[in-house]
Amino acid sequence: MDLTIVVPTFNEGPNVAELLRRIGDAVDDRMIEVLFVDDSTDDTPQIIERAAAHTDFPVRLIHRDAPVAGLGGAVVEGMKAAASSWCLVMDGDLQHPPEDIPRLLARADRGDVDVVVASRYIAGGDSKGLADATRTTVSRASTLLTKAMFPRKLGECSDPMTGFFLVDRDAIDIDALRPRGFKILLEILARRHLRVSEVPFAFAPRYAGASKATFTQGIRFLTQLLMLRFGRMSAFALVGGVGAIANLVIMWGLIRLGMDYLPASIIASEITIIGNFLLLEYLVFSDMRSESGSMTQRFVKSFTFNNAEAIIRIPVLWVLVENAHIPSVIAAGLTLVAAFVVRFVFHALVVYAPKKQRVAPALEPARERARALES
């Protein structure tokens, strides 16, 4: 097999037959397979199976009933299951033209690269297929921000946000990838220094269906970027910062409605404690949830700790306002900043700590013998 084409899909049924037809026309001189990794909630899997019966190349389907890590997780699962070491990743909506695949393969055939990126931002490429000027501006700004945070590893890549690329699976550490949402190429390039080359492509309009880009995906991108650059603590800080701003806004609003600053602070804290927990669950510690017990257990630990911390923080707030004569909202901000490190340590080491695996009694002697051999 010369190539595995990995196509992550989510409710892309109307595009499938046309995608396979154009792939077949574009690469009819290669031994290829197309591997759909599907997270759909509609009849897309059945459409893929029907369309596969009419192709001259192998088409496989992995349907995930419980998707993990979004589109990026689907790509990683596809690369692990690929029959070829060379994997081409493309969207299922035909915004990545199959007719450009031969140019990516031709560049890889020269043997001096690990990744070939289809770029919208070099000579010959364009991004006109983006829905509107706002999305174009956001895409450009996100690319500049990303390159600024990884100037060395992304120095040879003008479009690290693209979802259209060819990669040698053997050149990357798949198990080290921690995808979050759409931007899997960023994850690949930021983890290890790779030999990168680019070919231009024109980002096309969608063939059918609606865009999956959302505000939530934008937040996931920012979280991914911070965690890649600065680690988990920075993502925790981002969530904490959002929570702190929400806390202060709620508190200010309640005070404006006539409530005393202390009960206003308590109510604001309870609301943001719950909101922050949900953000931690799905953004910061999403990769640790499966090993750290149930969501209910994690919520109880987090809620209990944060309320205990608030019981300490509120009296400190009172002292700062009444004795130090600091304005109440500023004083609340200071106490929230002071609590940040303690909250992070507790959540990383207690709330999301992996459950200890109990070794079965029958395995204990074997483990002891292994220790003896090691010593």
Tab-separated table of C-alpha atoms in Angstrom:
chain	number	residue	atom	x	y	z
A	1	MET	CA	0.000	0.000	0.000
A	2	ASP	CA	1.523	3.337	-1.103
A	3	LEU	CA	-0.810	5.593	0.845
A	4	THR	CA	-3.566	5.656	3.450
A	5	ILE	CA	-5.929	8.611	3.121
A	6	VAL	CA	-7.406	9.359	6.542
A	7	VAL	CA	-10.716	11.214	6.402
A	8	PRO	CA	-12.310	12.214	9.730
A	9	THR	CA	-16.048	12.723	9.296
A	10	PHE	CA	-18.939	14.087	11.295
A	11	ASN	CA	-22.286	14.084	9.480
A	12	GLU	CA	-20.705	14.423	6.026
A	13	GLY	CA	-22.895	11.895	4.166
A	14	PRO	CA	-23.735	14.104	1.135
A	15	ASN	CA	-20.014	14.535	0.367
A	16	VAL	CA	-18.859	10.920	0.544
A	17	ALA	CA	-19.591	9.602	-2.969
A	18	GLU	CA	-18.156	12.685	-4.684
A	19	LEU	CA	-15.063	12.596	-2.464
A	20	LEU	CA	-14.332	8.953	-3.317
A	21	ARG	CA	-14.924	9.536	-7.014
A	22	ARG	CA	-12.492	12.435	-7.149
A	23	ILE	CA	-9.868	10.615	-5.074
A	24	GLY	CA	-10.054	7.680	-7.489
A	25	ASP	CA	-9.642	9.949	-10.504
A	26	ALA	CA	-6.726	11.816	-8.914
A	27	VAL	CA	-4.571	8.877	-7.766
A	28	ASP	CA	-5.517	6.009	-10.063
A	29	ASP	CA	-1.817	5.110	-10.524
A	30	ARG	CA	-1.209	4.433	-6.812
A	31	MET	CA	-2.035	1.625	-4.409
A	32	ILE	CA	-4.166	3.489	-1.905
A	33	GLU	CA	-6.798	2.952	0.736
A	34	VAL	CA	-9.258	5.448	2.161
A	35	LEU	CA	-9.918	5.157	5.868
A	36	PHE	CA	-12.924	7.030	7.225
A	37	VAL	CA	-12.894	7.639	10.983
A	38	ASP	CA	-16.467	8.611	11.616
A	39	ASP	CA	-18.044	10.311	14.637
A	40	SER	CA	-21.394	10.930	12.918
A	41	THR	CA	-24.786	10.945	14.567
A	42	ASP	CA	-26.653	10.510	11.265
A	43	ASP	CA	-26.548	7.930	8.447
A	44	THR	CA	-23.036	8.815	7.240
A	45	PRO	CA	-21.644	5.336	8.126
A	46	GLN	CA	-24.254	3.629	5.966
A	47	ILE	CA	-23.565	6.044	3.108
A	48	ILE	CA	-19.836	5.279	3.345
A	49	GLU	CA	-20.492	1.540	3.214
A	50	ARG	CA	-22.711	1.889	0.150
A	51	ALA	CA	-20.235	4.156	-1.648
A	52	ALA	CA	-17.336	1.793	-0.858
A	53	ALA	CA	-18.980	-0.931	-2.911
A	54	HIS	CA	-18.458	1.156	-6.057
A	55	THR	CA	-14.754	2.014	-5.704
A	56	ASP	CA	-11.728	0.320	-7.257
A	57	PHE	CA	-9.624	0.755	-4.111
A	58	PRO	CA	-10.082	-0.377	-0.500
A	59	VAL	CA	-12.327	1.777	1.677
A	60	ARG	CA	-12.439	1.134	5.411
A	61	LEU	CA	-14.636	2.613	8.113
A	62	ILE	CA	-13.995	3.088	11.821
A	63	HIS	CA	-17.125	4.411	13.509
A	64	ARG	CA	-16.625	5.824	17.010
A	65	ASP	CA	-19.729	5.706	19.180
A	66	ALA	CA	-17.850	7.567	21.917
A	67	PRO	CA	-15.574	10.076	20.143
A	68	VAL	CA	-12.435	11.032	22.029
A	69	ALA	CA	-10.532	14.291	21.371
A	70	GLY	CA	-12.707	15.383	18.460
A	71	LEU	CA	-11.415	15.534	14.903
A	72	GLY	CA	-7.799	15.382	16.045
A	73	GLY	CA	-8.487	12.203	17.994
A	74	ALA	CA	-10.121	10.690	14.913
A	75	VAL	CA	-7.025	11.446	12.836
A	76	VAL	CA	-4.740	9.853	15.419
A	77	GLU	CA	-6.908	6.733	15.523
A	78	GLY	CA	-6.845	6.586	11.735
A	79	MET	CA	-3.051	6.866	11.572
A	80	LYS	CA	-2.695	4.059	14.095
A	81	ALA	CA	-4.924	1.809	11.970
A	82	ALA	CA	-3.398	2.780	8.602
A	83	ALA	CA	-1.990	0.099	6.306
A	84	SER	CA	0.688	2.490	4.972
A	85	SER	CA	3.345	4.448	6.824
A	86	TRP	CA	2.479	7.471	4.668
A	87	CYS	CA	-0.848	8.972	5.734
A	88	LEU	CA	-2.615	11.790	3.967
A	89	VAL	CA	-5.111	13.661	6.124
A	90	MET	CA	-7.952	15.588	4.530
A	91	ASP	CA	-11.440	16.758	5.403
A	92	GLY	CA	-14.519	15.048	4.064
A	93	ASP	CA	-16.224	18.215	2.785
A	94	LEU	CA	-14.103	18.633	-0.395
A	95	GLN	CA	-12.608	21.920	0.747
A	96	HIS	CA	-9.333	20.015	0.373
A	97	PRO	CA	-9.332	19.195	-3.363
A	98	PRO	CA	-8.356	15.560	-4.055
A	99	GLU	CA	-6.789	16.746	-7.315
A	100	ASP	CA	-3.914	18.197	-5.233
A	101	ILE	CA	-2.977	14.831	-3.690
A	102	PRO	CA	-0.527	13.881	-6.492
A	103	ARG	CA	1.490	17.059	-5.862
A	104	LEU	CA	1.850	16.218	-2.166
A	105	LEU	CA	2.922	12.676	-3.056
A	106	ALA	CA	5.398	13.901	-5.651
A	107	ARG	CA	7.059	16.126	-3.064
A	108	ALA	CA	7.247	13.264	-0.553
A	109	ASP	CA	8.714	10.943	-3.216
A	110	ARG	CA	11.899	13.027	-3.226
A	111	GLY	CA	12.687	11.390	0.116
A	112	ASP	CA	13.911	14.373	2.122
A	113	VAL	CA	10.816	15.293	4.183
A	114	ASP	CA	8.655	13.880	6.976
A	115	VAL	CA	5.627	16.125	6.385
A	116	VAL	CA	4.234	17.771	3.269
A	117	VAL	CA	1.794	20.553	4.097
A	118	ALA	CA	-0.846	21.817	1.685
A	119	SER	CA	-0.690	25.543	2.383
A	120	ARG	CA	-3.167	28.315	1.710
A	121	TYR	CA	-0.592	30.980	2.480
A	122	ILE	CA	2.261	30.511	0.001
A	123	ALA	CA	2.439	31.584	-3.636
A	124	GLY	CA	-0.193	29.734	-5.611
A	125	GLY	CA	-2.467	29.048	-2.647
A	126	ASP	CA	-5.488	30.914	-1.358
A	127	SER	CA	-8.101	30.728	1.391
A	128	LYS	CA	-11.124	32.019	-0.508
A	129	GLY	CA	-13.137	28.946	0.462
A	130	LEU	CA	-13.437	30.240	4.026
A	131	ALA	CA	-17.011	31.255	4.693
A	132	ASP	CA	-16.486	35.008	5.098
A	133	ALA	CA	-14.022	37.779	5.875
A	134	THR	CA	-14.339	37.166	9.610
A	135	ARG	CA	-13.240	33.539	9.325
A	136	THR	CA	-10.394	34.559	7.008
A	137	THR	CA	-9.197	37.157	9.507
A	138	VAL	CA	-9.457	34.724	12.427
A	139	SER	CA	-7.556	32.075	10.449
A	140	ARG	CA	-4.750	34.494	9.577
A	141	ALA	CA	-4.503	35.817	13.137
A	142	SER	CA	-4.481	32.297	14.591
A	143	THR	CA	-1.696	31.291	12.213
A	144	LEU	CA	0.432	34.292	13.188
A	145	LEU	CA	-0.137	33.615	16.901
A	146	THR	CA	0.771	29.960	16.495
A	147	LYS	CA	3.965	30.663	14.555
A	148	ALA	CA	4.979	33.282	17.105
A	149	MET	CA	4.710	30.715	19.896
A	150	PHE	CA	6.742	28.087	18.006
A	151	PRO	CA	9.160	30.114	15.850
A	152	ARG	CA	11.663	27.269	15.396
A	153	LYS	CA	9.466	24.201	14.936
A	154	LEU	CA	7.027	26.053	12.685
A	155	GLY	CA	9.642	28.147	10.907
A	156	GLU	CA	9.279	26.143	7.689
A	157	CYS	CA	5.475	25.972	7.790
A	158	SER	CA	3.304	28.863	6.625
A	159	ASP	CA	0.004	27.094	7.412
A	160	PRO	CA	0.231	24.996	10.613
A	161	MET	CA	-3.557	25.246	11.007
A	162	THR	CA	-4.387	23.382	7.808
A	163	GLY	CA	-6.117	20.020	7.953
A	164	PHE	CA	-4.673	18.912	4.596
A	165	PHE	CA	-1.237	17.303	4.854
A	166	LEU	CA	0.838	14.188	4.196
A	167	VAL	CA	2.903	12.702	7.017
A	168	ASP	CA	5.267	9.780	7.471
A	169	ARG	CA	3.760	7.986	10.462
A	170	ASP	CA	7.136	6.446	11.324
A	171	ALA	CA	8.655	9.906	11.851
A	172	ILE	CA	6.279	10.912	14.653
A	173	ASP	CA	5.511	9.590	18.114
A	174	ILE	CA	1.802	8.901	17.772
A	175	ASP	CA	1.403	7.911	21.427
A	176	ALA	CA	2.742	11.306	22.538
A	177	LEU	CA	0.053	13.240	20.664
A	178	ARG	CA	-2.661	14.870	22.784
A	179	PRO	CA	-5.108	16.238	20.210
A	180	ARG	CA	-7.866	18.658	21.191
A	181	GLY	CA	-10.366	19.441	18.495
A	182	PHE	CA	-9.420	20.418	14.948
A	183	LYS	CA	-5.733	21.368	14.816
A	184	ILE	CA	-3.928	18.041	14.641
A	185	LEU	CA	-1.092	19.286	12.380
A	186	LEU	CA	-0.145	21.851	15.020
A	187	GLU	CA	0.026	19.037	17.563
A	188	ILE	CA	2.274	16.954	15.286
A	189	LEU	CA	4.679	19.770	14.409
A	190	ALA	CA	4.938	21.203	17.922
A	191	ARG	CA	5.799	17.871	19.564
A	192	ARG	CA	8.901	17.061	17.524
A	193	HIS	CA	11.159	18.857	15.070
A	194	LEU	CA	10.304	17.419	11.642
A	195	ARG	CA	11.457	18.019	8.078
A	196	VAL	CA	8.655	20.014	6.488
A	197	SER	CA	7.917	21.073	2.950
A	198	GLU	CA	4.876	22.806	1.470
A	199	VAL	CA	2.854	22.822	-1.717
A	200	PRO	CA	0.182	25.457	-2.418
A	201	PHE	CA	-3.498	24.672	-2.600
A	202	ALA	CA	-6.716	26.629	-3.016
A	203	PHE	CA	-9.102	26.133	-0.121
A	204	ALA	CA	-12.404	25.366	-1.825
A	205	PRO	CA	-15.997	26.059	-0.735
A	206	ARG	CA	-17.811	23.190	0.959
A	207	TYR	CA	-19.401	20.743	-1.473
A	208	ALA	CA	-22.388	20.134	0.852
A	209	GLY	CA	-23.375	20.498	4.493
A	210	ALA	CA	-22.496	23.091	7.121
A	211	SER	CA	-19.199	24.108	8.685
A	212	LYS	CA	-18.291	22.460	12.007
A	213	ALA	CA	-16.226	25.452	13.158
A	214	THR	CA	-17.665	26.912	16.370
A	215	PHE	CA	-16.719	29.234	19.216
A	216	THR	CA	-16.098	26.131	21.347
A	217	GLN	CA	-13.571	24.888	18.810
A	218	GLY	CA	-11.837	28.260	19.074
A	219	ILE	CA	-11.537	27.887	22.836
A	220	ARG	CA	-10.179	24.359	22.383
A	221	PHE	CA	-7.590	25.688	19.953
A	222	LEU	CA	-6.389	28.316	22.444
A	223	THR	CA	-6.220	25.665	25.163
A	224	GLN	CA	-4.245	23.333	22.907
A	225	LEU	CA	-1.859	26.124	21.962
A	226	LEU	CA	-1.198	27.100	25.572
A	227	MET	CA	-0.707	23.509	26.692
A	228	LEU	CA	1.731	22.800	23.874
A	229	ARG	CA	3.726	25.937	24.571
A	230	PHE	CA	3.568	26.329	28.323
A	231	GLY	CA	2.062	23.126	29.672
A	232	ARG	CA	-1.099	22.264	31.568
A	233	MET	CA	-0.688	25.000	34.148
A	234	SER	CA	-1.106	27.707	31.514
A	235	ALA	CA	-4.370	26.180	30.320
A	236	PHE	CA	-5.491	26.019	33.942
A	237	ALA	CA	-4.580	29.698	34.203
A	238	LEU	CA	-6.691	30.473	31.146
A	239	VAL	CA	-9.708	28.776	32.714
A	240	GLY	CA	-8.960	30.438	36.029
A	241	GLY	CA	-8.719	33.798	34.328
A	242	VAL	CA	-12.078	33.328	32.615
A	243	GLY	CA	-13.562	32.248	35.952
A	244	ALA	CA	-12.038	35.192	37.789
A	245	ILE	CA	-13.441	37.678	35.290
A	246	ALA	CA	-16.853	35.996	35.486
A	247	ASN	CA	-16.651	36.061	39.280
A	248	LEU	CA	-15.901	39.777	39.347
A	249	VAL	CA	-18.578	40.618	36.766
A	250	ILE	CA	-21.241	38.667	38.671
A	251	MET	CA	-20.161	40.209	41.964
A	252	TRP	CA	-20.177	43.726	40.485
A	253	GLY	CA	-23.624	43.168	38.989
A	254	LEU	CA	-25.083	41.954	42.297
A	255	ILE	CA	-23.566	44.911	44.150
A	256	ARG	CA	-25.086	47.254	41.574
A	257	LEU	CA	-28.451	45.624	42.298
A	258	GLY	CA	-28.066	46.584	45.943
A	259	MET	CA	-26.581	43.434	47.479
A	260	ASP	CA	-23.832	43.700	50.096
A	261	TYR	CA	-20.373	42.752	48.794
A	262	LEU	CA	-19.972	39.648	51.009
A	263	PRO	CA	-23.093	37.718	49.892
A	264	ALA	CA	-22.449	38.962	46.357
A	265	SER	CA	-18.970	37.453	46.547
A	266	ILE	CA	-20.326	34.134	47.861
A	267	ILE	CA	-22.920	33.802	45.095
A	268	ALA	CA	-20.370	34.749	42.410
A	269	SER	CA	-17.935	32.179	43.782
A	270	GLU	CA	-20.472	29.321	43.737
A	271	ILE	CA	-21.478	30.031	40.152
A	272	THR	CA	-17.898	30.226	38.905
A	273	ILE	CA	-16.800	27.131	40.872
A	274	ILE	CA	-19.310	25.058	38.904
A	275	GLY	CA	-18.468	26.746	35.601
A	276	ASN	CA	-14.719	26.323	36.124
A	277	PHE	CA	-15.126	22.638	36.905
A	278	LEU	CA	-16.871	22.048	33.581
A	279	LEU	CA	-14.121	23.902	31.719
A	280	LEU	CA	-11.447	21.870	33.496
A	281	GLU	CA	-13.280	18.654	32.626
A	282	TYR	CA	-13.509	19.307	28.912
A	283	LEU	CA	-10.479	21.473	28.218
A	284	VAL	CA	-7.611	21.168	30.699
A	285	PHE	CA	-7.851	17.638	32.116
A	286	SER	CA	-9.845	15.893	29.382
A	287	ASP	CA	-6.995	13.434	28.757
A	288	MET	CA	-6.940	12.394	32.440
A	289	ARG	CA	-10.645	11.842	33.036
A	290	SER	CA	-10.781	8.181	32.054
A	291	GLU	CA	-8.245	7.214	34.731
A	292	SER	CA	-9.462	9.396	37.591
A	293	GLY	CA	-12.800	7.937	38.627
A	294	SER	CA	-16.278	9.164	37.833
A	295	MET	CA	-17.245	12.724	36.983
A	296	THR	CA	-19.390	12.821	40.134
A	297	GLN	CA	-16.402	11.938	42.312
A	298	ARG	CA	-14.263	14.588	40.633
A	299	PHE	CA	-16.981	17.208	41.025
A	300	VAL	CA	-17.405	16.449	44.738
A	301	LYS	CA	-13.655	16.773	45.318
A	302	SER	CA	-13.385	19.967	43.294
A	303	PHE	CA	-16.530	21.568	44.724
A	304	THR	CA	-15.588	20.698	48.313
A	305	PHE	CA	-12.048	22.015	47.944
A	306	ASN	CA	-13.075	25.227	46.232
A	307	ASN	CA	-15.692	25.946	48.871
A	308	ALA	CA	-13.161	25.261	51.627
A	309	GLU	CA	-10.803	27.620	49.850
A	310	ALA	CA	-13.621	30.193	49.613
A	311	ILE	CA	-14.292	29.885	53.352
A	312	ILE	CA	-10.700	30.977	53.877
A	313	ARG	CA	-10.669	33.517	51.051
A	314	ILE	CA	-13.839	35.407	52.044
A	315	PRO	CA	-12.517	36.402	55.518
A	316	VAL	CA	-9.271	37.498	53.868
A	317	LEU	CA	-11.381	39.570	51.491
A	318	TRP	CA	-13.133	41.140	54.470
A	319	VAL	CA	-9.791	42.056	56.058
A	320	LEU	CA	-8.529	43.629	52.846
A	321	VAL	CA	-11.699	45.706	52.438
A	322	GLU	CA	-12.373	46.700	56.048
A	323	ASN	CA	-8.840	47.043	57.397
A	324	ALA	CA	-6.688	47.754	54.343
A	325	HIS	CA	-9.467	49.826	52.695
A	326	ILE	CA	-8.934	48.203	49.308
A	327	PRO	CA	-11.968	48.459	46.953
A	328	SER	CA	-13.984	45.244	47.199
A	329	VAL	CA	-13.703	44.167	43.557
A	330	ILE	CA	-9.927	44.748	43.520
A	331	ALA	CA	-9.570	42.885	46.803
A	332	ALA	CA	-11.549	39.975	45.380
A	333	GLY	CA	-9.226	39.908	42.368
A	334	LEU	CA	-6.159	39.751	44.596
A	335	THR	CA	-7.529	36.835	46.595
A	336	LEU	CA	-8.416	34.945	43.420
A	337	VAL	CA	-4.883	35.326	42.079
A	338	ALA	CA	-3.423	34.110	45.380
A	339	ALA	CA	-5.601	30.975	45.255
A	340	PHE	CA	-4.540	29.985	41.734
A	341	VAL	CA	-1.446	27.883	42.484
A	342	VAL	CA	-3.096	25.986	45.331
A	343	ARG	CA	-6.096	25.165	43.136
A	344	PHE	CA	-3.895	23.917	40.322
A	345	VAL	CA	-1.832	21.644	42.571
A	346	PHE	CA	-4.933	20.176	44.204
A	347	HIS	CA	-6.722	19.471	40.928
A	348	ALA	CA	-3.664	17.980	39.217
A	349	LEU	CA	-2.608	15.783	42.133
A	350	VAL	CA	-5.938	14.944	43.779
A	351	VAL	CA	-9.019	15.556	41.627
A	352	TYR	CA	-7.552	14.130	38.408
A	353	ALA	CA	-5.000	11.772	39.912
A	354	PRO	CA	-5.106	8.332	38.237
A	355	LYS	CA	-6.757	5.630	40.274
A	356	LYS	CA	-4.218	3.154	41.618
A	357	GLN	CA	-4.480	-0.208	39.937
A	358	ARG	CA	-4.675	-3.052	42.426
A	359	VAL	CA	-2.383	-5.924	41.478
A	360	ALA	CA	-4.096	-9.309	41.667
A	361	PRO	CA	-2.659	-11.567	44.400
A	362	ALA	CA	-1.636	-14.193	41.843
A	363	LEU	CA	0.611	-11.627	40.140
A	364	GLU	CA	2.414	-10.516	43.282
A	365	PRO	CA	5.085	-13.272	43.236
A	366	ALA	CA	5.859	-12.491	39.595
A	367	ARG	CA	6.278	-8.830	40.425
A	368	GLU	CA	8.572	-9.683	43.327
A	369	ARG	CA	10.697	-11.907	41.038
A	370	ALA	CA	10.909	-9.045	38.535
A	371	ARG	CA	12.137	-6.738	41.266
A	372	ALA	CA	14.726	-9.314	42.304
A	373	LEU	CA	15.989	-9.594	38.715
A	374	GLU	CA	16.201	-5.819	38.400
A	375	SER	CA	18.272	-5.592	41.567
